[in-house]
XYZ file of N, CA, C and O in Angstrom:
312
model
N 104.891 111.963 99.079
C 103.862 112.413 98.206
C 103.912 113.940 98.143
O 103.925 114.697 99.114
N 103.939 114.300 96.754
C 103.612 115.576 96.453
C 102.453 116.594 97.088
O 101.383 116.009 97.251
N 102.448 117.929 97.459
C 101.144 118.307 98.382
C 101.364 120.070 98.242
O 102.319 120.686 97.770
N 100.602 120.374 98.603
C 100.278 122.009 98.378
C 100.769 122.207 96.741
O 100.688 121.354 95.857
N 101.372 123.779 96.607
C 102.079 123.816 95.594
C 102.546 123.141 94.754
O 102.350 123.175 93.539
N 103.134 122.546 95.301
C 104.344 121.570 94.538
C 103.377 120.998 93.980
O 103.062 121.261 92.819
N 102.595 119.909 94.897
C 101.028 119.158 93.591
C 100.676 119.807 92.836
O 100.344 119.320 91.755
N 100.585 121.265 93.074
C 99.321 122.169 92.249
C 99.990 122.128 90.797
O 99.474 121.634 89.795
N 101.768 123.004 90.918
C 102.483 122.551 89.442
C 102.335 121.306 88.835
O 102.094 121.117 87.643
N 102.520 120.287 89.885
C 102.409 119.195 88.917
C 101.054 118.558 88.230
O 100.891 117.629 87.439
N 100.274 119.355 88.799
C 98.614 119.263 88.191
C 98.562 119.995 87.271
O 97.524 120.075 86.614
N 99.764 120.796 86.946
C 99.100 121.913 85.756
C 98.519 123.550 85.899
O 98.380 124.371 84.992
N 98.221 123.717 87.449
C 97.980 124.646 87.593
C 98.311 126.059 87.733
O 98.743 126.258 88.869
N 98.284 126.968 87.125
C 98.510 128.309 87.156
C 99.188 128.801 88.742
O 98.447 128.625 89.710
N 100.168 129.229 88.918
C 100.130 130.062 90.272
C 100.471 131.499 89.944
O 101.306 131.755 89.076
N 99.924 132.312 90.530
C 100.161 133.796 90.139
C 101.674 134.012 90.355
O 102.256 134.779 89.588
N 102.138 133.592 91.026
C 103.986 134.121 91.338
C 104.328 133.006 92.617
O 103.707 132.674 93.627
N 105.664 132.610 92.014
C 106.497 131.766 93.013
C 106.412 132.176 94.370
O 106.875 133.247 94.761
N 105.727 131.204 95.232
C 105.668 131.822 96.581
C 106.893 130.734 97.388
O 107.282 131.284 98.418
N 107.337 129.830 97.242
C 108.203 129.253 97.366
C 109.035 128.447 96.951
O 108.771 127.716 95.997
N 110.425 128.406 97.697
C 111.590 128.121 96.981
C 111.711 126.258 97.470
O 112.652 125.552 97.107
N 110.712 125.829 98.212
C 110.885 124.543 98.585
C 110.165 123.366 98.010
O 108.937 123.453 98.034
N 110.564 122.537 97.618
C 108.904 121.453 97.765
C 108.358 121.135 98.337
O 108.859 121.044 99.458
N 107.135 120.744 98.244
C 106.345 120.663 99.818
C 106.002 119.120 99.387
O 105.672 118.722 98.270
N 106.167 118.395 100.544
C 105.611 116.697 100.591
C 104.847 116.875 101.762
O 104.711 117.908 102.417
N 104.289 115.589 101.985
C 103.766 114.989 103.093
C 104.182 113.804 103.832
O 104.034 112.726 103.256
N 104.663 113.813 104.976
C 104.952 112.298 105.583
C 103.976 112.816 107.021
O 103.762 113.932 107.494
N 103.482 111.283 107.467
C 102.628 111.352 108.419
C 103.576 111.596 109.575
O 104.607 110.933 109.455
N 103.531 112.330 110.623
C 104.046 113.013 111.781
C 105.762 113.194 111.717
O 106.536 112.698 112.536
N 106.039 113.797 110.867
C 106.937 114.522 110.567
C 106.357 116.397 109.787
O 105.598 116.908 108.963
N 107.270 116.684 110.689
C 107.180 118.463 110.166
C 108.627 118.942 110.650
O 109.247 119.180 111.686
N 108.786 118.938 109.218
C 110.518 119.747 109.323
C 110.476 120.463 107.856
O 109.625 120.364 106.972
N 111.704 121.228 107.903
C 111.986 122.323 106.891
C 113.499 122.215 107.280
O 114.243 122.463 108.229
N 113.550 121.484 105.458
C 114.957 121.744 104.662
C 114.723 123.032 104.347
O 113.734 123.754 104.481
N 116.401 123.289 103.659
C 116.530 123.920 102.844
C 116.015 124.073 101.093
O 115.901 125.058 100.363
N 115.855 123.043 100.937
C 114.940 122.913 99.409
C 113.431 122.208 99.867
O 112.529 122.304 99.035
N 113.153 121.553 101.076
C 112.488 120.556 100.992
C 111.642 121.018 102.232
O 112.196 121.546 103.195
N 109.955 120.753 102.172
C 108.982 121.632 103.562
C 108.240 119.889 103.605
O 107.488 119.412 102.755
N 108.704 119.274 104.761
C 107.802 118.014 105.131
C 106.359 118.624 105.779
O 106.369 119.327 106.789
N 105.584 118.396 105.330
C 104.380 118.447 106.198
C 103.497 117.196 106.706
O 102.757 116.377 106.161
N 103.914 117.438 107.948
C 103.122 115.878 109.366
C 101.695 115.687 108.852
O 100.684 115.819 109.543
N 101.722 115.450 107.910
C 100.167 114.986 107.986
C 99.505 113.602 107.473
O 100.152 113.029 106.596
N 98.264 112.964 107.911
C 97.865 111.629 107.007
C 96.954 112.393 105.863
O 96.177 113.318 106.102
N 97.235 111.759 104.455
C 96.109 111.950 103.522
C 96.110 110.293 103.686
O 96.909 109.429 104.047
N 94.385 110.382 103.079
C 93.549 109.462 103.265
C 93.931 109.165 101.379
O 94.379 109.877 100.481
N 93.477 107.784 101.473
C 93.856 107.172 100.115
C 92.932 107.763 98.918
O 93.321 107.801 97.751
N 91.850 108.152 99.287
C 90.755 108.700 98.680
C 91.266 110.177 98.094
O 90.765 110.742 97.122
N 92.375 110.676 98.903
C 92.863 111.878 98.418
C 94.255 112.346 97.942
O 95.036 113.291 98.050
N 94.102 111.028 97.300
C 95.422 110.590 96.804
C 95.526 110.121 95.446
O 94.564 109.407 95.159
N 96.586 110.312 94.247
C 96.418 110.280 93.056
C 97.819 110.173 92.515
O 98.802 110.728 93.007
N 97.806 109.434 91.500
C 99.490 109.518 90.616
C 99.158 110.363 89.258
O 98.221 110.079 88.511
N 100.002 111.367 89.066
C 100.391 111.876 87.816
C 101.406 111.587 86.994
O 102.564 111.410 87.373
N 101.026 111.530 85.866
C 102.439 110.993 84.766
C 103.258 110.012 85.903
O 104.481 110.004 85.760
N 102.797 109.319 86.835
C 103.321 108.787 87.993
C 104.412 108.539 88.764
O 105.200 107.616 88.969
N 104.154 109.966 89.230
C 104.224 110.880 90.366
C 103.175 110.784 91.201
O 102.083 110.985 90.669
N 103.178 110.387 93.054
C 102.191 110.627 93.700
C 101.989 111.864 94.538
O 102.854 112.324 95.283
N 100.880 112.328 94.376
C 100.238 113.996 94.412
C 98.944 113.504 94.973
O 98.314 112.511 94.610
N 98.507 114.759 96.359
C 97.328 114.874 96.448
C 96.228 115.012 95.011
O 96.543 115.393 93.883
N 95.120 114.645 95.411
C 94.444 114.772 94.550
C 93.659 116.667 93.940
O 93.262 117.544 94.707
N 93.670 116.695 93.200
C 93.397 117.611 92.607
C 92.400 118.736 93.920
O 92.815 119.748 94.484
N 91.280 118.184 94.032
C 90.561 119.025 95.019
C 90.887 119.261 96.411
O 90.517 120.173 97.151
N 92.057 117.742 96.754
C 92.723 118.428 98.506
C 93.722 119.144 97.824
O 94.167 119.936 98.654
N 94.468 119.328 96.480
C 95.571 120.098 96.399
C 94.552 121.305 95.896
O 94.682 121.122 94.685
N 93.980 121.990 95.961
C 93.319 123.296 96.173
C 92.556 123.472 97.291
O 91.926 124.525 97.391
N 92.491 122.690 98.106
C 91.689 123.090 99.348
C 93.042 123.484 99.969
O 93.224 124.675 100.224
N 94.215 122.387 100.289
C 95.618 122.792 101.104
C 96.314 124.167 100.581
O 97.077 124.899 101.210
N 95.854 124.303 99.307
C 96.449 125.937 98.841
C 95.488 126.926 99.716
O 95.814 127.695 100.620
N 94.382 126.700 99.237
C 93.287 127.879 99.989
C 93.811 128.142 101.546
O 94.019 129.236 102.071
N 93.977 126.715 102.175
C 94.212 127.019 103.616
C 95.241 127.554 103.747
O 95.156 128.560 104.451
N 96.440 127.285 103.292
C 97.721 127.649 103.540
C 98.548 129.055 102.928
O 99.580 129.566 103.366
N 97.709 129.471 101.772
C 98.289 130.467 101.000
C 97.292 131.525 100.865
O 96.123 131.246 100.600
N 97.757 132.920 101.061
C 97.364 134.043 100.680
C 96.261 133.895 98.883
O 96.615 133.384 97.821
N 94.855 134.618 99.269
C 94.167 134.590 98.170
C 94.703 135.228 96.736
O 94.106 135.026 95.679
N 95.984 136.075 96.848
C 96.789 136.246 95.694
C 97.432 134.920 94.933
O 97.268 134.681 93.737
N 98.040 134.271 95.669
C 98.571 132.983 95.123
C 97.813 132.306 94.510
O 98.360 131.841 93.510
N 96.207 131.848 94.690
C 95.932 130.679 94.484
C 94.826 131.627 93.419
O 94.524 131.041 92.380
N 94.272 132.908 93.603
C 93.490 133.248 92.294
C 94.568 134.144 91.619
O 95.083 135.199 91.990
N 94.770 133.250 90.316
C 95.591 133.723 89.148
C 94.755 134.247 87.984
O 95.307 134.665 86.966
């Protein structure tokens, strides 16, 4: 599943400037970093979970809460 960033593009959302060159997913207890690819160990709950043009992506409000936490307030106010 799609998560941080990577959801946020595929939601449509504005980012002020490319802050990374990877995609970011989620698998539950895995955390590794490819070279194109940033796993992040975590569970989303089904409730925060959503398909686009279907594609599965956090849902809109955990994919701006996981930006807020994770990214500098330049990135996420465009």
């Amino acid at each position: 599943m799609f998560s941080h960033i990577s959801a946020a593009l595929i939601h449509g959302l504005p980012i002020a400037y490319p802050v990374t060159h990877q995609v970011e997913v989620v698998r539950p207890g895995v955390n590794r970093r490819f070279k194109s690819i940033h796993v992040r160990g975590v569970t989303i709950p089904k409730h925060h979970r959503q398909r686009v043009r279907g594609t599965e992506v956090t849902t809109l409000e955990r994919t701006l809460i996981d930006v807020a936490r994770t990214y500098n307030p330049d990135i996420w106010l465009s």
